[in-house]
Amino acid sequence: MLNAIDVEDTISFVAQHDSPMHYAAALSVLPKELLKEIWHSWGQSLYTLSNRFHASTDAVSVRFVQKTIEWYREAAFANRQTCWASLDTAQNHLMSHKDVFGAINNLLYDPHTVQDDMGFRYRDLPPGKLRADFPMCFDSVNNQTRWLERHMKRWTTTNSLGKSVYIELTEIRRLINAWGGPLARLLLDSFCISLGTVELSLPSKKYYWFVAGESQPKDSQRWTFDSLDEFDDGLSIPTGHQDTGYEDTGYEDMVDEDMNGSPEDFVGPFQESNDYSHRKWDLLETGTSTGNSIPRKLNWIPVHGSSRGGSKVAAEAQELARAGYEVEV
């Protein structure tokens, strides 16, 4: 059944393979130990996961689902090795993601790149999206938080006046995009796409809490970038390549190419008795005369550039396109 799923044509996929049994077939090839841990920590089985995804009303990219299923299929065929953080350290991981496949994709790490208990994601597996209405908190003992603290120093360089300034945001985004786990996705969602010369501006400190959504947790549950207060508003970030400190580690080449859990009750649009998919495929629209699939430009991701943006605009667009998004430059 898994081999029969069309991962190329969006119309055929939605018409023939948008069903819980096909999603269950895709999820069934995940490592057995991961599936057992999902059941033990989240109380979810192949049946509940596949039905949950099928009955979701959240908008999901067809290409994202197709590329994910294709990756699962090829990984199973090649007996590809993978690893994941203990689900006991993935608090509300499933609830904080927009869909099941995105949550699982953000669990998987490339075992050959794990360093200091933190791994990098597979660059050919599209990362999942986080929900905007669900708060996410990372305390100081979380391995992703510790990893961030250790690597933030590599986001700065010294300018001609001897002052510490950030490297370009595009370079920071490129480095973070290689990280595994949800924290990297949260940071990237928080960063604007910045090209060319960028002026540092320091908004209210509330924007630096690691919270995705409008609900604010208690102060004791938050963790913030205290060191950001040290930077001046008027400093200009020079364009061009900066020394990030990764050149001698092999990490630089890698990024160029391209949690705490417990059984939880789902609160939302999912209904066990729902036999039909009410999901909104956000890249699919049937033409009235030809029946062809027409991308809706309303849902495209604009990539804004400038005369100084140059090839970085194309690089940003290619990165988004590889993740399964339609990109308008």
PDB file of C-alpha atoms in Angstrom, residues 86-276:
ATOM      1  CA  SER A  86      13.558  10.576  24.640  1.00  0.00           C
ATOM      2  CA  LEU A  87       9.884  11.465  24.487  1.00  0.00           C
ATOM      3  CA  ASP A  88      10.063  12.000  28.240  1.00  0.00           C
ATOM      4  CA  THR A  89      11.957  15.186  27.352  1.00  0.00           C
ATOM      5  CA  ALA A  90       9.512  16.252  24.631  1.00  0.00           C
ATOM      6  CA  GLN A  91       6.795  18.020  26.607  1.00  0.00           C
ATOM      7  CA  ASN A  92       3.576  18.480  24.638  1.00  0.00           C
ATOM      8  CA  HIS A  93       5.542  17.859  21.446  1.00  0.00           C
ATOM      9  CA  LEU A  94       2.551  16.519  19.533  1.00  0.00           C
ATOM     10  CA  MET A  95       0.183  19.243  20.707  1.00  0.00           C
ATOM     11  CA  SER A  96       2.594  22.046  19.795  1.00  0.00           C
ATOM     12  CA  HIS A  97       2.778  21.055  16.111  1.00  0.00           C
ATOM     13  CA  LYS A  98       0.248  21.741  13.398  1.00  0.00           C
ATOM     14  CA  ASP A  99       0.100  18.115  12.300  1.00  0.00           C
ATOM     15  CA  VAL A 100       1.234  14.614  13.173  1.00  0.00           C
ATOM     16  CA  PHE A 101       3.812  14.257  10.397  1.00  0.00           C
ATOM     17  CA  GLY A 102       5.401  17.587  11.276  1.00  0.00           C
ATOM     18  CA  ALA A 103       5.688  16.560  14.931  1.00  0.00           C
ATOM     19  CA  ILE A 104       7.390  13.286  14.044  1.00  0.00           C
ATOM     20  CA  ASN A 105       9.690  14.895  11.473  1.00  0.00           C
ATOM     21  CA  ASN A 106      10.925  17.295  14.156  1.00  0.00           C
ATOM     22  CA  LEU A 107      11.709  14.342  16.428  1.00  0.00           C
ATOM     23  CA  LEU A 108      14.122  12.646  14.039  1.00  0.00           C
ATOM     24  CA  TYR A 109      17.858  13.348  14.128  1.00  0.00           C
ATOM     25  CA  ASP A 110      20.681  12.192  11.907  1.00  0.00           C
ATOM     26  CA  PRO A 111      22.718   9.965  14.278  1.00  0.00           C
ATOM     27  CA  HIS A 112      25.949  10.764  12.435  1.00  0.00           C
ATOM     28  CA  THR A 113      25.676  14.437  13.441  1.00  0.00           C
ATOM     29  CA  VAL A 114      24.789  14.187  17.142  1.00  0.00           C
ATOM     30  CA  GLN A 115      27.058  16.379  19.269  1.00  0.00           C
ATOM     31  CA  ASP A 116      26.658  17.155  22.982  1.00  0.00           C
ATOM     32  CA  ASP A 117      23.271  15.422  23.144  1.00  0.00           C
ATOM     33  CA  MET A 118      21.937  17.542  20.282  1.00  0.00           C
ATOM     34  CA  GLY A 119      21.570  16.417  16.685  1.00  0.00           C
ATOM     35  CA  PHE A 120      21.041  17.971  13.313  1.00  0.00           C
ATOM     36  CA  ARG A 121      17.982  17.231  11.223  1.00  0.00           C
ATOM     37  CA  TYR A 122      17.906  15.359   7.930  1.00  0.00           C
ATOM     38  CA  ARG A 123      18.142  18.063   5.309  1.00  0.00           C
ATOM     39  CA  ASP A 124      16.045  16.057   2.835  1.00  0.00           C
ATOM     40  CA  LEU A 125      13.173  15.579   5.319  1.00  0.00           C
ATOM     41  CA  PRO A 126      10.878  18.640   5.478  1.00  0.00           C
ATOM     42  CA  PRO A 127      10.600  20.049   9.009  1.00  0.00           C
ATOM     43  CA  GLY A 128       7.218  20.395  10.694  1.00  0.00           C
ATOM     44  CA  LYS A 129       5.429  23.634  11.519  1.00  0.00           C
ATOM     45  CA  LEU A 130       4.550  24.750  15.014  1.00  0.00           C
ATOM     46  CA  ARG A 131       1.112  25.911  16.068  1.00  0.00           C
ATOM     47  CA  ALA A 132       0.767  29.649  16.670  1.00  0.00           C
ATOM     48  CA  ASP A 133      -1.844  29.231  19.415  1.00  0.00           C
ATOM     49  CA  PHE A 134       0.080  26.909  21.723  1.00  0.00           C
ATOM     50  CA  PRO A 135       2.731  28.181  24.175  1.00  0.00           C
ATOM     51  CA  MET A 136       6.123  26.485  24.154  1.00  0.00           C
ATOM     52  CA  CYS A 137       8.547  26.768  27.046  1.00  0.00           C
ATOM     53  CA  PHE A 138      12.184  25.660  27.215  1.00  0.00           C
ATOM     54  CA  ASP A 139      13.782  25.666  30.645  1.00  0.00           C
ATOM     55  CA  SER A 140      17.467  26.061  31.379  1.00  0.00           C
ATOM     56  CA  VAL A 141      18.117  22.317  31.722  1.00  0.00           C
ATOM     57  CA  ASN A 142      16.590  21.406  28.357  1.00  0.00           C
ATOM     58  CA  ASN A 143      19.273  20.055  26.023  1.00  0.00           C
ATOM     59  CA  GLN A 144      18.072  22.335  23.196  1.00  0.00           C
ATOM     60  CA  THR A 145      18.348  25.373  25.477  1.00  0.00           C
ATOM     61  CA  ARG A 146      21.853  24.419  26.574  1.00  0.00           C
ATOM     62  CA  TRP A 147      22.857  23.892  22.948  1.00  0.00           C
ATOM     63  CA  LEU A 148      21.532  27.345  22.058  1.00  0.00           C
ATOM     64  CA  GLU A 149      23.407  28.989  24.931  1.00  0.00           C
ATOM     65  CA  ARG A 150      26.665  27.408  23.814  1.00  0.00           C
ATOM     66  CA  HIS A 151      26.242  28.389  20.174  1.00  0.00           C
ATOM     67  CA  MET A 152      24.878  31.929  20.462  1.00  0.00           C
ATOM     68  CA  LYS A 153      28.428  33.244  20.849  1.00  0.00           C
ATOM     69  CA  ARG A 154      29.065  32.167  17.261  1.00  0.00           C
ATOM     70  CA  TRP A 155      26.377  34.544  16.032  1.00  0.00           C
ATOM     71  CA  THR A 156      28.556  37.568  16.718  1.00  0.00           C
ATOM     72  CA  THR A 157      31.707  39.002  15.249  1.00  0.00           C
ATOM     73  CA  THR A 158      33.839  42.089  15.809  1.00  0.00           C
ATOM     74  CA  ASN A 159      33.423  45.091  13.512  1.00  0.00           C
ATOM     75  CA  SER A 160      36.090  47.585  12.443  1.00  0.00           C
ATOM     76  CA  LEU A 161      35.486  49.620  15.620  1.00  0.00           C
ATOM     77  CA  GLY A 162      36.186  46.622  17.809  1.00  0.00           C
ATOM     78  CA  LYS A 163      32.576  46.261  18.912  1.00  0.00           C
ATOM     79  CA  SER A 164      30.697  42.979  19.043  1.00  0.00           C
ATOM     80  CA  VAL A 165      27.936  42.826  16.421  1.00  0.00           C
ATOM     81  CA  TYR A 166      25.712  40.126  15.054  1.00  0.00           C
ATOM     82  CA  ILE A 167      26.585  38.384  11.830  1.00  0.00           C
ATOM     83  CA  GLU A 168      23.951  38.581   9.093  1.00  0.00           C
ATOM     84  CA  LEU A 169      20.559  37.159   9.999  1.00  0.00           C
ATOM     85  CA  THR A 170      20.611  35.108   6.821  1.00  0.00           C
ATOM     86  CA  GLU A 171      23.751  33.392   8.097  1.00  0.00           C
ATOM     87  CA  ILE A 172      22.178  32.800  11.518  1.00  0.00           C
ATOM     88  CA  ARG A 173      19.073  31.375   9.860  1.00  0.00           C
ATOM     89  CA  ARG A 174      21.228  29.099   7.726  1.00  0.00           C
ATOM     90  CA  LEU A 175      23.007  27.729  10.787  1.00  0.00           C
ATOM     91  CA  ILE A 176      19.857  27.246  12.856  1.00  0.00           C
ATOM     92  CA  ASN A 177      18.030  25.591   9.970  1.00  0.00           C
ATOM     93  CA  ALA A 178      20.372  22.611  10.262  1.00  0.00           C
ATOM     94  CA  TRP A 179      19.443  21.991  13.920  1.00  0.00           C
ATOM     95  CA  GLY A 180      16.981  19.301  14.863  1.00  0.00           C
ATOM     96  CA  GLY A 181      14.052  19.666  17.223  1.00  0.00           C
ATOM     97  CA  PRO A 182      11.278  22.255  17.662  1.00  0.00           C
ATOM     98  CA  LEU A 183      13.407  25.047  19.164  1.00  0.00           C
ATOM     99  CA  ALA A 184      15.114  25.645  15.819  1.00  0.00           C
ATOM    100  CA  ARG A 185      11.703  25.917  14.102  1.00  0.00           C
ATOM    101  CA  LEU A 186      10.506  28.351  16.771  1.00  0.00           C
ATOM    102  CA  LEU A 187      13.560  30.561  16.326  1.00  0.00           C
ATOM    103  CA  LEU A 188      13.246  30.564  12.547  1.00  0.00           C
ATOM    104  CA  ASP A 189       9.560  31.454  12.780  1.00  0.00           C
ATOM    105  CA  SER A 190      10.521  34.364  15.025  1.00  0.00           C
ATOM    106  CA  PHE A 191      13.233  35.717  12.745  1.00  0.00           C
ATOM    107  CA  CYS A 192      12.331  37.892   9.823  1.00  0.00           C
ATOM    108  CA  ILE A 193      13.894  37.209   6.419  1.00  0.00           C
ATOM    109  CA  SER A 194      16.666  39.789   6.280  1.00  0.00           C
ATOM    110  CA  LEU A 195      18.971  40.329   3.319  1.00  0.00           C
ATOM    111  CA  GLY A 196      21.764  42.789   2.617  1.00  0.00           C
ATOM    112  CA  THR A 197      22.750  45.208   5.381  1.00  0.00           C
ATOM    113  CA  VAL A 198      20.619  44.948   8.499  1.00  0.00           C
ATOM    114  CA  GLU A 199      20.250  47.520  11.256  1.00  0.00           C
ATOM    115  CA  LEU A 200      19.938  46.068  14.730  1.00  0.00           C
ATOM    116  CA  SER A 201      16.841  47.195  16.591  1.00  0.00           C
ATOM    117  CA  LEU A 202      15.901  46.017  20.035  1.00  0.00           C
ATOM    118  CA  PRO A 203      12.143  45.633  20.564  1.00  0.00           C
ATOM    119  CA  SER A 204      10.428  44.979  23.854  1.00  0.00           C
ATOM    120  CA  LYS A 205      11.965  42.120  25.824  1.00  0.00           C
ATOM    121  CA  LYS A 206       8.676  40.266  25.733  1.00  0.00           C
ATOM    122  CA  TYR A 207       9.443  39.283  22.132  1.00  0.00           C
ATOM    123  CA  TYR A 208      12.409  37.257  23.280  1.00  0.00           C
ATOM    124  CA  TRP A 209      10.474  34.793  25.383  1.00  0.00           C
ATOM    125  CA  PHE A 210      10.407  31.348  23.825  1.00  0.00           C
ATOM    126  CA  VAL A 211       6.655  31.291  23.435  1.00  0.00           C
ATOM    127  CA  ALA A 212       4.801  30.404  20.249  1.00  0.00           C
ATOM    128  CA  GLY A 213       1.359  31.895  20.646  1.00  0.00           C
ATOM    129  CA  GLU A 214      -0.477  34.520  22.626  1.00  0.00           C
ATOM    130  CA  SER A 215      -0.751  32.651  25.940  1.00  0.00           C
ATOM    131  CA  GLN A 216       1.958  33.735  28.358  1.00  0.00           C
ATOM    132  CA  PRO A 217       3.313  31.237  30.922  1.00  0.00           C
ATOM    133  CA  LYS A 218       4.472  32.138  34.389  1.00  0.00           C
ATOM    134  CA  ASP A 219       7.800  33.909  34.741  1.00  0.00           C
ATOM    135  CA  SER A 220       9.306  30.833  36.393  1.00  0.00           C
ATOM    136  CA  GLN A 221       8.619  28.848  33.205  1.00  0.00           C
ATOM    137  CA  ARG A 222      10.326  31.276  30.855  1.00  0.00           C
ATOM    138  CA  TRP A 223      13.837  31.532  29.540  1.00  0.00           C
ATOM    139  CA  THR A 224      15.107  34.622  27.757  1.00  0.00           C
ATOM    140  CA  PHE A 225      18.092  36.057  25.905  1.00  0.00           C
ATOM    141  CA  ASP A 226      19.427  38.312  28.636  1.00  0.00           C
ATOM    142  CA  SER A 227      22.613  38.975  26.671  1.00  0.00           C
ATOM    143  CA  LEU A 228      20.718  40.749  23.879  1.00  0.00           C
ATOM    144  CA  ASP A 229      20.551  43.892  26.020  1.00  0.00           C
ATOM    145  CA  GLU A 230      24.290  44.352  25.540  1.00  0.00           C
ATOM    146  CA  PHE A 231      23.965  45.299  21.887  1.00  0.00           C
ATOM    147  CA  ASP A 232      23.461  48.837  20.581  1.00  0.00           C
ATOM    148  CA  ASP A 233      20.580  49.765  18.318  1.00  0.00           C
ATOM    149  CA  GLY A 234      22.628  51.705  15.815  1.00  0.00           C
ATOM    150  CA  LEU A 235      25.211  49.079  14.926  1.00  0.00           C
ATOM    151  CA  SER A 236      25.267  48.030  11.303  1.00  0.00           C
ATOM    152  CA  ILE A 237      25.887  44.410  10.385  1.00  0.00           C
ATOM    153  CA  PRO A 238      28.399  44.209   7.523  1.00  0.00           C
ATOM    154  CA  THR A 239      27.472  42.164   4.491  1.00  0.00           C
ATOM    155  CA  GLY A 240      29.557  39.296   3.179  1.00  0.00           C
ATOM    156  CA  HIS A 241      30.778  36.129   4.802  1.00  0.00           C
ATOM    157  CA  GLN A 242      31.584  36.263   8.490  1.00  0.00           C
ATOM    158  CA  ASP A 243      33.634  33.924  10.631  1.00  0.00           C
ATOM    159  CA  THR A 244      31.048  31.836  12.476  1.00  0.00           C
ATOM    160  CA  GLY A 245      33.438  29.502  14.243  1.00  0.00           C
ATOM    161  CA  TYR A 246      32.097  26.407  12.471  1.00  0.00           C
ATOM    162  CA  GLU A 247      34.684  26.215   9.684  1.00  0.00           C
ATOM    163  CA  ASP A 248      36.939  23.729  11.455  1.00  0.00           C
ATOM    164  CA  THR A 249      34.192  21.496  12.828  1.00  0.00           C
ATOM    165  CA  GLY A 250      32.595  20.205   9.631  1.00  0.00           C
ATOM    166  CA  TYR A 251      29.353  21.922  10.668  1.00  0.00           C
ATOM    167  CA  GLU A 252      29.815  24.695   8.089  1.00  0.00           C
ATOM    168  CA  ASP A 253      29.754  22.234   5.191  1.00  0.00           C
ATOM    169  CA  MET A 254      26.726  20.489   6.609  1.00  0.00           C
ATOM    170  CA  VAL A 255      24.528  23.548   6.903  1.00  0.00           C
ATOM    171  CA  ASP A 256      25.490  24.775   3.442  1.00  0.00           C
ATOM    172  CA  GLU A 257      23.539  21.932   1.843  1.00  0.00           C
ATOM    173  CA  ASP A 258      20.626  22.808   2.386  1.00  0.00           C
ATOM    174  CA  MET A 259       9.756  17.595  24.679  1.00  0.00           C
ATOM    175  CA  ASN A 260       8.969  15.906  28.316  1.00  0.00           C
ATOM    176  CA  GLY A 261       5.911  13.826  27.236  1.00  0.00           C
ATOM    177  CA  SER A 262       2.984  12.007  28.803  1.00  0.00           C
ATOM    178  CA  PRO A 263      -0.269  10.540  27.538  1.00  0.00           C
ATOM    179  CA  GLU A 264      -2.438  13.482  26.583  1.00  0.00           C
ATOM    180  CA  ASP A 265      -6.020  14.034  25.464  1.00  0.00           C
ATOM    181  CA  PHE A 266      -6.382  15.824  22.154  1.00  0.00           C
ATOM    182  CA  VAL A 267      -8.294  19.080  22.428  1.00  0.00           C
ATOM    183  CA  GLY A 268      -9.394  20.467  19.097  1.00  0.00           C
ATOM    184  CA  PRO A 269     -11.257  19.647  15.897  1.00  0.00           C
ATOM    185  CA  PHE A 270     -10.486  15.926  15.865  1.00  0.00           C
ATOM    186  CA  GLN A 271     -13.523  13.663  16.248  1.00  0.00           C
ATOM    187  CA  GLU A 272     -13.200   9.908  16.449  1.00  0.00           C
ATOM    188  CA  SER A 273     -16.391   9.334  14.418  1.00  0.00           C
ATOM    189  CA  ASN A 274     -15.333  11.634  11.583  1.00  0.00           C
ATOM    190  CA  ASP A 275     -14.886   9.437   8.497  1.00  0.00           C
ATOM    191  CA  TYR A 276     -14.160  12.279   6.114  1.00  0.00           C
TER     192      TYR A 276
END
